[in-house]
Short mmCIF file of C-alpha atoms in Angstrom, two decimals:
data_model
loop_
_atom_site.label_atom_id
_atom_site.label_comp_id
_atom_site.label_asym_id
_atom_site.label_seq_id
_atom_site.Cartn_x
_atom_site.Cartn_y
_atom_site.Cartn_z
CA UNK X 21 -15.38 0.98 -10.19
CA UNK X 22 -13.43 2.48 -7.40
CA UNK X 23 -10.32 4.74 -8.38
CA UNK X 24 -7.76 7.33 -6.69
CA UNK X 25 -6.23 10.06 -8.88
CA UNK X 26 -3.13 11.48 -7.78
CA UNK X 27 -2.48 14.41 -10.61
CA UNK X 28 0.77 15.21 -9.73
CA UNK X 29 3.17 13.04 -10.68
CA UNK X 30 6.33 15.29 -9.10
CA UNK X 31 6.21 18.45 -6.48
CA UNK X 32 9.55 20.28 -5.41
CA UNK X 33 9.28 22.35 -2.91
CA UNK X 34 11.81 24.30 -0.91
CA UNK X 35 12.67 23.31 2.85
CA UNK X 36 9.81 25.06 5.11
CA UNK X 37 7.80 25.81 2.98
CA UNK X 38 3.75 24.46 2.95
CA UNK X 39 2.65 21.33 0.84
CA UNK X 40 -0.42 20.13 -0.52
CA UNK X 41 -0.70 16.47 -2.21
CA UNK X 42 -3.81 16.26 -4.14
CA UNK X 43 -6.20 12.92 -3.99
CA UNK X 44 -9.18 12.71 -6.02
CA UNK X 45 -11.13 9.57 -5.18
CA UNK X 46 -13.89 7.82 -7.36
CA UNK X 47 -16.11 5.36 -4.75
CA UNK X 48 -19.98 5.00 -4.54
CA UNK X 49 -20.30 4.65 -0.62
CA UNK X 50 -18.32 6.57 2.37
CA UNK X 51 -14.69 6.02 1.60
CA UNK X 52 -12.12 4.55 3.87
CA UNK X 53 -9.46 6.75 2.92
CA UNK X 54 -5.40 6.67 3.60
CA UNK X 55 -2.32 8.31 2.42
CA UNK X 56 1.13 6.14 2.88
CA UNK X 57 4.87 7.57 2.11
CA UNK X 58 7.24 5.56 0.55
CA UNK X 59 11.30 6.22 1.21
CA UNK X 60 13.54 4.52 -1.98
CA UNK X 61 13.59 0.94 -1.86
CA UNK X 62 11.47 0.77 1.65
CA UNK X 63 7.34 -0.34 2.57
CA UNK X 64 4.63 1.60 3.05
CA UNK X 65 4.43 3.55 6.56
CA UNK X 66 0.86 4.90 7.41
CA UNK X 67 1.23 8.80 7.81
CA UNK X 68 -2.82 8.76 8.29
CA UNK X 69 -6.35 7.47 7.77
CA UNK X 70 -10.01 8.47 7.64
CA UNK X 71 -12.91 6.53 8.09
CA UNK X 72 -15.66 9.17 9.19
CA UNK X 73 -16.25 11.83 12.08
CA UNK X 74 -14.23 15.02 11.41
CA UNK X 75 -12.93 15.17 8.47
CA UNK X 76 -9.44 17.26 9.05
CA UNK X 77 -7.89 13.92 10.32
CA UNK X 78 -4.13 14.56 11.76
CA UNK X 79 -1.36 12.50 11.08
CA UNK X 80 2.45 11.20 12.05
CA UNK X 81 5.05 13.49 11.17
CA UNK X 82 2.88 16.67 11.45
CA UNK X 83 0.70 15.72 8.56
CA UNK X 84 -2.73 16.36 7.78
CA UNK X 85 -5.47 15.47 5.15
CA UNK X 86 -8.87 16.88 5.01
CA UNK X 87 -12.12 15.29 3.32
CA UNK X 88 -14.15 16.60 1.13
CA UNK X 89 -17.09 14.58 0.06
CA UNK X 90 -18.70 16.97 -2.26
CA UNK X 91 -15.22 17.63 -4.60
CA UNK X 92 -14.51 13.77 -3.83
CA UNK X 93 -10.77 14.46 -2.15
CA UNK X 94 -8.44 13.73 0.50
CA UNK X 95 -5.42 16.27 0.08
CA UNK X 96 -2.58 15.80 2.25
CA UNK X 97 -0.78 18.80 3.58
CA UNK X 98 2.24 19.74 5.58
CA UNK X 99 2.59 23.56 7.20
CA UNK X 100 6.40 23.28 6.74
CA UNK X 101 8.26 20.98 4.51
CA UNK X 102 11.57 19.17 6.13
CA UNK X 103 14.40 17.43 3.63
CA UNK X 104 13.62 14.92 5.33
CA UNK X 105 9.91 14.08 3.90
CA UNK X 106 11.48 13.63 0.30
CA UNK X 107 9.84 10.16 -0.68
CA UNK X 108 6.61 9.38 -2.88
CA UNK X 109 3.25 9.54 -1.04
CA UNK X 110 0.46 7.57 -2.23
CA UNK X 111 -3.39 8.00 -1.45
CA UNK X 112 -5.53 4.59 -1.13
CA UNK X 113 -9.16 3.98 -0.72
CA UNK X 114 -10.22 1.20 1.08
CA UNK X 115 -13.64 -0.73 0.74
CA UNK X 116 -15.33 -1.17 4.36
CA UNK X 117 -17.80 -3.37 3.57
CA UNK X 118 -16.00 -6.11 2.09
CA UNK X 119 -12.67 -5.87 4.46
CA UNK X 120 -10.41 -6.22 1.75
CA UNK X 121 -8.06 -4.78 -0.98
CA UNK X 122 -6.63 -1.25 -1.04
CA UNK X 123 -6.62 0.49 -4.33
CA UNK X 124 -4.13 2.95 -4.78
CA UNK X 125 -3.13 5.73 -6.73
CA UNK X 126 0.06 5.96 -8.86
CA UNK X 127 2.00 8.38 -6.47
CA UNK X 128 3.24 11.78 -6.21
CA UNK X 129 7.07 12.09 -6.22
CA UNK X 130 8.28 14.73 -3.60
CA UNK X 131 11.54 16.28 -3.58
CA UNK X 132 12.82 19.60 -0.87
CA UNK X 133 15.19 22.03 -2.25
CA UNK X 134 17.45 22.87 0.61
CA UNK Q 13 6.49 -5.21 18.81
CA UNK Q 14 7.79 -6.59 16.05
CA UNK Q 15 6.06 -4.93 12.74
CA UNK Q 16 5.52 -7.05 9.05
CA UNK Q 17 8.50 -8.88 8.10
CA UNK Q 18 8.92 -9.98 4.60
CA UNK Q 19 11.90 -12.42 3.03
CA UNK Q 20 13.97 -12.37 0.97
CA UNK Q 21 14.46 -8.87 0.68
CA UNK Q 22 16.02 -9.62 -2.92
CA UNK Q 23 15.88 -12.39 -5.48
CA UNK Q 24 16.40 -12.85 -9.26
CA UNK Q 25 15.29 -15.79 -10.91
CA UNK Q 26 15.23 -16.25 -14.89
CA UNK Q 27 11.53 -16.82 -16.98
CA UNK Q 28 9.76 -19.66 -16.26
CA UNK Q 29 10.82 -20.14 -12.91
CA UNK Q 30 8.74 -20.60 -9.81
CA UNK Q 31 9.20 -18.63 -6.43
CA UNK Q 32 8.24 -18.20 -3.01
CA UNK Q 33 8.01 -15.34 -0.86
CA UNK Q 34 7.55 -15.10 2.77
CA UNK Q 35 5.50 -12.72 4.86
CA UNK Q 36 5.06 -12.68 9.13
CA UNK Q 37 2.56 -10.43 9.74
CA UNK Q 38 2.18 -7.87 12.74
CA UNK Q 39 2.18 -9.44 16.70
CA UNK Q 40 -1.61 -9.79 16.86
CA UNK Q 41 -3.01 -9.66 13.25
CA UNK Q 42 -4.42 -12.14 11.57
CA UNK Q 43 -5.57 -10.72 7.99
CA UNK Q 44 -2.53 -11.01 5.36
CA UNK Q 45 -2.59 -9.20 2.31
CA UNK Q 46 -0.30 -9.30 -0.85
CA UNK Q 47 0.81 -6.24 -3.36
CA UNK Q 48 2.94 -6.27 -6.34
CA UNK Q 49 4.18 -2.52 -6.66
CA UNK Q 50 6.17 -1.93 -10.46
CA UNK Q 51 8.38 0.62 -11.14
CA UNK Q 52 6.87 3.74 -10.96
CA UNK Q 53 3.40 2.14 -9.81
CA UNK Q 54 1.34 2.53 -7.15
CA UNK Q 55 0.59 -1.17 -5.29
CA UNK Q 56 -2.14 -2.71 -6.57
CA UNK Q 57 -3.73 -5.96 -4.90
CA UNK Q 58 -3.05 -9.53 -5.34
CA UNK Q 59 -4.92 -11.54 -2.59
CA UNK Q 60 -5.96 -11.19 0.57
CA UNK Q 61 -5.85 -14.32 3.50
CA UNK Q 62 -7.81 -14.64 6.23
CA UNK Q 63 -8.10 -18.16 8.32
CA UNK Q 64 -6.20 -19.75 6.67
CA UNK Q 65 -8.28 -19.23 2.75
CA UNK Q 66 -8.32 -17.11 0.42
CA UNK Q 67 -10.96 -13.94 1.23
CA UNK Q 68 -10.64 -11.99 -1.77
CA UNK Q 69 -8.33 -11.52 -5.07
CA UNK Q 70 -7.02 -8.98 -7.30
CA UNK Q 71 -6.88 -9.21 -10.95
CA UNK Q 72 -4.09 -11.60 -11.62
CA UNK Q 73 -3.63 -14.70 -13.53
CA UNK Q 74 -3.41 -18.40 -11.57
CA UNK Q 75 0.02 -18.24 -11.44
CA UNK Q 76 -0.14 -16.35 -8.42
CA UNK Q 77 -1.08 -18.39 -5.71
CA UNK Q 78 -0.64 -18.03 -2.10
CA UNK Q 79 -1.14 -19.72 1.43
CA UNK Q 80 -1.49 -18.46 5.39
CA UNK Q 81 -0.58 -20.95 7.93
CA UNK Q 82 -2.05 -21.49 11.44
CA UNK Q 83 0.36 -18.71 12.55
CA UNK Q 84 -1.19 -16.28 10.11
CA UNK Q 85 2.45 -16.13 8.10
CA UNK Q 86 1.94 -16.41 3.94
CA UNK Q 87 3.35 -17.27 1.75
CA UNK Q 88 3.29 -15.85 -2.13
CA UNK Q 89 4.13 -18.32 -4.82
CA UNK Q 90 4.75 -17.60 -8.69
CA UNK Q 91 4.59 -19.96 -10.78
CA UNK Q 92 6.27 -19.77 -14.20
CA UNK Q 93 7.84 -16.24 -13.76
CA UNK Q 94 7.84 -13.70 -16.99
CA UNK Q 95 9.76 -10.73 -17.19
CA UNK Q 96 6.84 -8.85 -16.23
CA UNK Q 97 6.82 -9.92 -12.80
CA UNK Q 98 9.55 -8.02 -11.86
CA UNK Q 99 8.19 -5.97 -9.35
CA UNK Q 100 8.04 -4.98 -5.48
CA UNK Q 101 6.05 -7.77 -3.85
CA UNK Q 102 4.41 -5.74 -0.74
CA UNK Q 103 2.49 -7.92 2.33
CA UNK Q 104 0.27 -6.59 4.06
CA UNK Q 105 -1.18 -7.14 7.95
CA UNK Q 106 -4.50 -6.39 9.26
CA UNK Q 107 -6.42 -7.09 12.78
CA UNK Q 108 -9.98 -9.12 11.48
CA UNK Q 109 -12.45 -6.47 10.09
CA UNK Q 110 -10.10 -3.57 11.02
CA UNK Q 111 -9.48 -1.55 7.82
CA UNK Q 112 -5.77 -0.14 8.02
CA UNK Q 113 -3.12 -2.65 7.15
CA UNK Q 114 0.74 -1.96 7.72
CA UNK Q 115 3.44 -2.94 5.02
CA UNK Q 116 6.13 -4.77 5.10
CA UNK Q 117 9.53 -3.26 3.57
CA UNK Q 118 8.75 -5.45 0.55
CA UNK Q 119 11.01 -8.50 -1.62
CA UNK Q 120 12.40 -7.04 -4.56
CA UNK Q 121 11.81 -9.48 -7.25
CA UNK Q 122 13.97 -9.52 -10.87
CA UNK Q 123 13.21 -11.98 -13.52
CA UNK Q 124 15.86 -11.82 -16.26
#
């Protein structure tokens, strides 16, 4: 069955300083792969997807995730953290061939010391 | 260009209850899909609607039940509530076989 890990559960991190959100992924065919943010109380916004070519895929707000098939994960990074990307970030793998559901993982809670 | 639009943003009802929640989807999508996000959780899948049926469903009981009209709006309905459907009910839009779908900012659902 397909599954996304997120292992962290909460990051800190201080204002400009570099990120990495790990996202393991568990899916028998090429992924379709995506990582969302979440602000308190608000929807989903897309910060990026992958669905095949080059795998360092850029995203809104000066994100980036990069694939790697053989360790099976989609990390999400950020060069320099802004107070401003506190929220939880979820990774979601999406099934191509039958157009459907999302499954997503359980989060990762980030918060920016000033 | 108007993005998903979800109402009521909030609603309590009390167990056993029935409710209905609203979704528009994107200007130019036609694919509808519906999460229910708990506390804490990540969103996981209820149903997905495409012309007008029902194209594929999550693990969840018959209670959920949901409908897409000729303008591609849904609608969500729960049937008997239980204090474990308190949750953040997410919809989804998609374009056909496009993959990505964009969220709504979600109804806030509290069953006392």
């Amino acid at each position: 069955a397909q599954s996304v890990t997120q292992p962290d559960i909460h990051i800190t991190v201080s204002e400009g300083a570099s990120l990495e959100l790990r996202c393991n992924y568990s899916y028998g065919a090429t992924p379709y792969l995506f990582w969302y943010v979440q602000s308190p109380g608000q929807g989903l916004q897309l910060l990026l997807k992958y669905f095949s070519g080059d795998t360092l895929v850029q995203g809104i707000k000066g994100f980036e995730a990069e694939f790697k098939r053989s360790q099976s994960s989609f990390n999400l990074r950020k060069p320099s953290v802004h107070w401003s990307d506190a929220a939880e970030y979820f990774c979601a793998v999406g099934d191509g061939g039958s157009q459907g559901n999302l499954i997503f993982g359980k989060g990762t809670k980030l918060s920016v010391k000033p | 260009d108007a993005g998903v639009t979800q109402s009521p943003t909030h609603l309590i009802k009390t167990r056993g209850q029935q409710v209905t929640l609203r979704c528009s989807p994107k200007s130019g999508h036609d694919t509808v899909s519906w999460y229910q996000q708990a506390l804490g959780q990540g969103p996981q899948f209820i149903f997905q609607y495409y012309e007008e049926e029902e194209r594929q469903r999550g693990n969840f009981p018959d209670r959920f039940s949901g409908h897409q009209f000729p303008n591609y709006s849904s609608e969500l309905n729960v049937n008997a509530l239980l204090l474990g459907d308190s949750a953040l009910y997410l919809c989804a839009s998609s374009q056909g076989s496009e993959e990505t779908q964009y969220f709504g900012p979600g109804t806030r659902l509290l069953v006392l």
